[in-house]
Structures are given as C-alpha cells and as structure tokens.
XYZ file of N, CA and C in Angstrom:
345
model
N -13.384 7.168 14.374
C -12.569 6.968 14.472
C -11.917 5.919 12.844
N -11.238 6.512 12.089
C -10.504 6.029 10.934
C -9.584 5.273 11.173
N -9.518 4.046 11.064
C -8.807 2.732 10.846
C -8.421 2.429 9.894
N -7.312 1.424 9.695
C -6.375 0.766 8.377
C -5.845 -0.234 8.999
N -6.276 -1.282 8.628
C -5.774 -2.692 8.746
C -4.709 -3.294 7.412
N -3.523 -3.722 8.360
C -3.046 -4.003 6.623
C -2.704 -5.411 6.736
N -2.580 -6.138 5.564
C -2.374 -7.992 5.754
C -1.664 -8.185 4.713
N -1.105 -9.637 4.822
C -0.445 -9.919 3.262
C 1.022 -9.796 3.294
N 1.860 -9.605 4.145
C 2.706 -9.458 3.969
C 3.414 -11.154 4.492
N 4.757 -11.004 3.970
C 5.344 -12.462 4.614
C 7.109 -12.402 3.907
N 7.538 -13.835 3.859
C 8.825 -14.022 3.105
C 8.571 -14.329 2.033
N 9.014 -13.941 1.190
C 9.294 -14.519 -0.561
C 10.407 -14.946 -1.475
N 10.590 -15.584 -1.614
C 12.006 -15.542 -2.518
C 11.922 -14.252 -3.958
N 13.398 -13.950 -4.146
C 13.134 -12.758 -5.753
C 12.997 -13.483 -6.837
N 11.701 -12.704 -7.510
C 10.864 -12.874 -8.567
C 9.534 -13.348 -7.737
N 9.240 -13.428 -6.830
C 7.924 -14.583 -6.402
C 7.009 -13.026 -6.413
N 5.828 -13.162 -6.126
C 4.758 -12.243 -5.764
C 4.120 -12.285 -4.820
N 3.428 -11.243 -4.312
C 2.533 -11.145 -2.955
C 1.427 -9.930 -3.059
N 0.239 -10.399 -2.437
C -0.637 -9.408 -2.373
C -0.857 -8.888 -0.888
N -0.787 -7.245 -0.942
C -1.240 -6.458 0.606
C -2.774 -6.591 0.403
N -3.347 -6.230 1.380
C -4.601 -5.675 1.805
C -4.777 -4.771 2.645
N -5.589 -3.742 2.613
C -5.291 -2.776 3.760
C -7.426 -2.815 3.783
N -7.751 -2.926 5.202
C -9.103 -2.722 5.104
C -9.140 -1.326 5.910
N -10.198 -0.753 5.319
C -10.357 0.906 6.234
C -12.058 1.021 6.823
N -11.372 1.362 7.920
C -13.275 1.685 8.376
C -13.410 2.643 9.316
N -14.339 3.325 9.490
C -14.979 4.748 10.426
C -14.747 5.899 9.435
N -14.778 5.541 7.760
C -14.861 6.428 7.160
C -15.880 5.761 5.547
N -16.146 7.489 4.521
C -16.582 6.399 3.411
C -15.194 6.434 2.725
N -15.183 5.200 2.677
C -14.171 4.569 1.938
C -13.882 5.424 0.351
N -14.913 4.973 0.022
C -15.028 5.574 -1.503
C -14.499 6.995 -1.994
N -14.645 7.689 -0.939
C -14.840 9.077 -1.660
C -13.171 9.597 -1.447
N -12.055 8.905 -0.903
C -10.875 9.468 -0.366
C -9.716 8.366 -1.083
N -8.452 9.519 -1.302
C -7.599 8.559 -2.187
C -6.902 7.513 -1.318
N -6.172 6.602 -1.559
C -5.552 5.984 -0.726
C -4.205 5.150 -1.367
N -2.835 5.446 -0.703
C -1.586 5.142 -0.569
C -1.232 4.303 0.039
N 0.034 3.728 -0.797
C 0.990 2.310 -0.123
C 2.358 2.996 0.055
N 2.721 3.336 1.596
C 3.922 3.464 1.696
C 5.529 2.443 2.304
N 6.255 2.526 1.830
C 7.256 1.538 2.351
C 8.230 2.292 3.350
N 8.906 1.428 4.250
C 10.317 1.413 5.030
C 10.874 0.507 5.444
N 12.448 0.577 4.763
C 13.224 0.284 4.792
C 14.238 0.490 5.946
N 14.689 -1.094 6.462
C 15.712 -0.539 8.108
C 16.811 0.786 7.281
N 16.847 2.115 7.980
C 17.709 2.726 8.194
C 17.313 3.710 6.916
N 16.207 3.374 6.345
C 15.585 4.325 4.885
C 14.597 5.299 5.668
N 13.980 6.376 4.605
C 12.747 7.053 5.147
C 11.651 6.176 4.715
N 10.382 6.633 4.983
C 9.405 6.164 4.183
C 9.048 6.859 2.809
N 8.401 5.725 2.110
C 8.401 6.265 0.989
C 7.459 5.804 0.461
N 6.701 6.624 -0.865
C 5.379 6.366 -1.429
C 5.732 5.603 -2.363
N 5.026 4.471 -2.589
C 4.902 3.461 -3.542
C 4.042 3.670 -4.258
N 2.892 3.546 -4.391
C 1.523 3.611 -4.882
C 0.608 4.412 -4.469
N -0.456 5.132 -5.099
C -1.324 5.645 -4.852
C -2.537 5.705 -5.893
N -3.568 5.803 -5.280
C -5.127 5.792 -6.412
C -5.909 6.513 -5.896
N -6.606 7.453 -6.873
C -7.282 8.599 -6.309
C -8.754 7.799 -6.221
N -9.944 8.546 -5.875
C -11.128 8.031 -5.501
C -11.975 7.476 -7.017
N -11.176 8.746 -8.098
C -11.155 8.123 -9.682
C -10.515 6.806 -10.290
N -10.027 6.238 -9.514
C -9.349 5.490 -9.365
C -7.757 5.318 -10.288
N -7.448 6.810 -10.638
C -6.166 7.115 -10.868
C -4.963 6.574 -10.567
N -3.994 6.217 -10.753
C -2.982 5.651 -10.102
C -1.831 6.503 -10.576
N -0.827 6.359 -9.512
C 0.466 6.399 -9.407
C 1.748 5.605 -8.747
N 2.367 5.728 -9.586
C 3.664 4.563 -9.075
C 5.121 4.843 -8.972
N 5.903 5.044 -7.504
C 7.420 5.081 -7.773
C 8.109 4.699 -9.031
N 8.950 5.351 -9.321
C 9.715 4.590 -10.760
C 10.299 3.226 -10.130
N 10.546 2.872 -8.933
C 11.223 1.748 -8.445
C 10.574 0.667 -8.803
N 8.758 0.724 -8.849
C 7.835 -0.486 -8.502
C 7.167 -0.371 -10.336
N 7.162 0.585 -10.250
C 6.643 0.702 -11.949
C 6.766 -0.826 -13.013
N 5.330 -1.133 -13.603
C 5.707 -2.245 -14.402
C 5.527 -3.774 -13.318
N 5.741 -3.219 -12.049
C 5.867 -4.763 -11.163
C 4.358 -4.385 -10.120
N 4.283 -3.433 -9.664
C 3.487 -3.408 -8.701
C 2.202 -2.935 -9.215
N 0.855 -3.383 -8.748
C -0.201 -2.368 -9.366
C -1.449 -2.216 -7.849
N -1.624 -1.066 -7.888
C -2.358 -0.876 -6.724
C -4.143 -0.999 -7.634
N -4.811 -0.873 -6.631
C -6.480 -1.108 -6.938
C -6.841 -0.886 -5.691
N -8.418 -0.869 -5.989
C -9.309 -0.754 -4.471
C -10.667 -1.577 -4.969
N -11.347 -1.914 -4.234
C -12.767 -2.441 -4.202
C -13.463 -1.495 -3.462
N -14.232 -0.814 -3.270
C -14.807 0.283 -2.428
C -16.167 -0.529 -2.046
N -16.730 -1.446 -2.496
C -17.519 -2.355 -1.708
C -17.121 -3.044 -0.253
N -16.019 -3.313 -0.281
C -15.177 -3.926 0.705
C -13.878 -2.822 1.639
N -14.057 -1.665 0.969
C -13.403 -0.698 1.718
C -12.351 -1.167 2.218
N -11.294 -1.609 0.631
C -10.110 -2.209 0.932
C -9.426 -1.780 -0.103
N -8.161 -1.631 -0.091
C -7.121 -1.375 -1.186
C -6.054 -2.548 -1.469
N -5.216 -2.508 -2.568
C -4.693 -3.815 -2.466
C -3.033 -3.316 -3.191
N -2.405 -4.179 -3.104
C -0.779 -3.573 -3.815
C -0.529 -5.120 -4.447
N -0.593 -5.269 -5.590
C -0.062 -6.372 -5.866
C 1.081 -6.239 -6.498
N 2.123 -7.140 -5.770
C 3.705 -6.520 -6.242
C 4.225 -8.244 -6.783
N 5.116 -7.997 -8.152
C 5.479 -9.004 -8.931
C 6.596 -9.230 -9.277
N 7.167 -9.885 -9.124
C 8.627 -9.695 -9.899
C 9.703 -9.468 -8.514
N 9.036 -9.813 -7.343
C 10.038 -9.130 -6.225
C 11.370 -9.112 -6.274
N 12.045 -7.811 -5.228
C 13.172 -7.893 -5.513
C 14.055 -7.917 -3.838
N 15.242 -7.992 -3.534
C 15.592 -8.208 -2.339
C 15.624 -6.486 -1.611
N 15.580 -5.508 -2.690
C 15.224 -4.104 -2.142
C 13.993 -3.976 -2.186
N 13.450 -4.646 -2.310
C 11.597 -4.166 -1.984
C 11.477 -4.652 -0.407
N 12.305 -5.218 0.194
C 12.180 -5.880 1.562
C 11.687 -4.030 2.227
N 10.735 -4.640 3.019
C 10.264 -2.842 3.898
C 9.170 -3.192 5.141
N 8.981 -2.519 6.198
C 7.686 -2.427 6.085
C 6.842 -1.633 5.493
N 5.491 -2.455 4.700
C 4.576 -1.561 4.313
C 3.430 -1.133 4.442
N 3.030 0.231 4.854
C 2.102 0.645 5.248
C 0.946 1.427 4.623
N -0.310 1.503 4.799
C -1.178 1.964 4.297
C -1.885 3.436 4.381
N -1.653 3.941 3.929
C -2.558 5.704 4.492
C -3.677 6.066 3.537
N -4.112 7.294 4.443
C -5.598 7.993 3.718
C -5.229 9.173 4.182
N -5.807 10.059 3.545
C -5.908 11.653 4.342
C -7.668 11.941 4.660
N -8.140 12.243 5.387
C -9.557 12.271 5.978
C -9.597 13.452 6.696
N -10.329 14.816 5.880
C -10.639 15.894 6.881
C -9.252 16.282 7.033
N -8.310 16.689 6.136
C -6.768 17.061 6.453
C -6.301 16.490 7.457
N -6.289 15.189 7.589
C -5.611 14.240 8.661
C -5.095 13.019 7.968
N -4.010 12.776 8.453
C -3.672 11.682 8.080
C -3.585 10.719 8.974
N -4.216 9.184 8.009
C -4.036 8.051 8.879
C -3.407 6.967 8.270
N -2.825 6.468 9.262
C -1.715 5.385 8.876
C -2.115 3.795 9.562
N -1.997 2.828 8.445
C -2.398 1.445 9.537
C -0.955 1.422 10.575
N -0.906 0.346 10.531
C 0.495 -0.552 11.698
C 1.673 -1.239 10.695
N 1.337 -1.665 9.416
C 1.985 -1.995 8.750
C 2.422 -3.464 8.867
N 2.888 -3.860 7.320
C 2.714 -5.759 7.497
C 3.975 -5.526 6.463
N 5.010 -6.084 7.407
C 6.880 -6.739 6.831
C 6.567 -7.577 5.379
N 7.296 -7.138 4.637
C 7.489 -8.155 3.291
C 9.111 -8.208 3.259
N 9.407 -8.992 3.495
C 11.009 -9.695 3.308
C 11.444 -10.757 2.246
N 11.959 -9.783 0.796
C 12.499 -10.821 0.000
C 13.806 -11.394 0.077
N 13.890 -12.771 0.157
C 15.144 -13.025 0.358
C 15.064 -14.893 0.368
N 15.933 -15.348 -0.377
C 16.393 -16.516 -1.258
C 17.107 -17.632 0.263
C-alpha cells in the first residue's frame, strides 16, 4: 500500500519561510515523479511544483523563484521549500505521486500565511 505523509505546515507571517516534507512508503520512491499541490478555500486544487525521478523540476508561475522542490531518495522524502510567503499561498498542501497508473495523495498539511 502506497502511503504519503506530509508535515511541516503551520502559521507564518508574510515574507516568512517554511519547509514541507512528504515521506513515501510502500513503493520504490526513486522510480517515480513527485508533485506538490495546494488547495485554497473555495478554489480548485492546483499543481505547485513537480520533480521527476531524474530530478527535473517544474513550477507554477505563481511560485517560481520563491519555492524549491527537492527529493532525498535515501529517505523516500520529497521537500518543498517555500520562501517569501504571501497571504495568497495560504492553502492545504498535498503530496502526490503516480504508481502503476494510480494516483496517490497524502492527507495534506495546512499552511497559513497571515500577520
């Protein structure tokens, strides 16, 4: 059973930073691309960043230059470093992967950017 567990969310002031982590179990982590998505209240879930097994990265325009996705295959963990946070970054952040044509999601971690 593939499981994803996110952590690292919380309350941060505008301009602050957070690092989210997602630990994956039940599969060979290094083989698969990983993604971070977010869903703000009343909005659709959107892709924030992704990283392939070869470590190629892709970012939403709204976070380019502020967020960095990375992975540690030895720890089966994907990270999302978020700098210069804005109130509009407030959302539940979800980790995602696809294994054998099935999509797997974590339960999410809440990030609130507010003064």
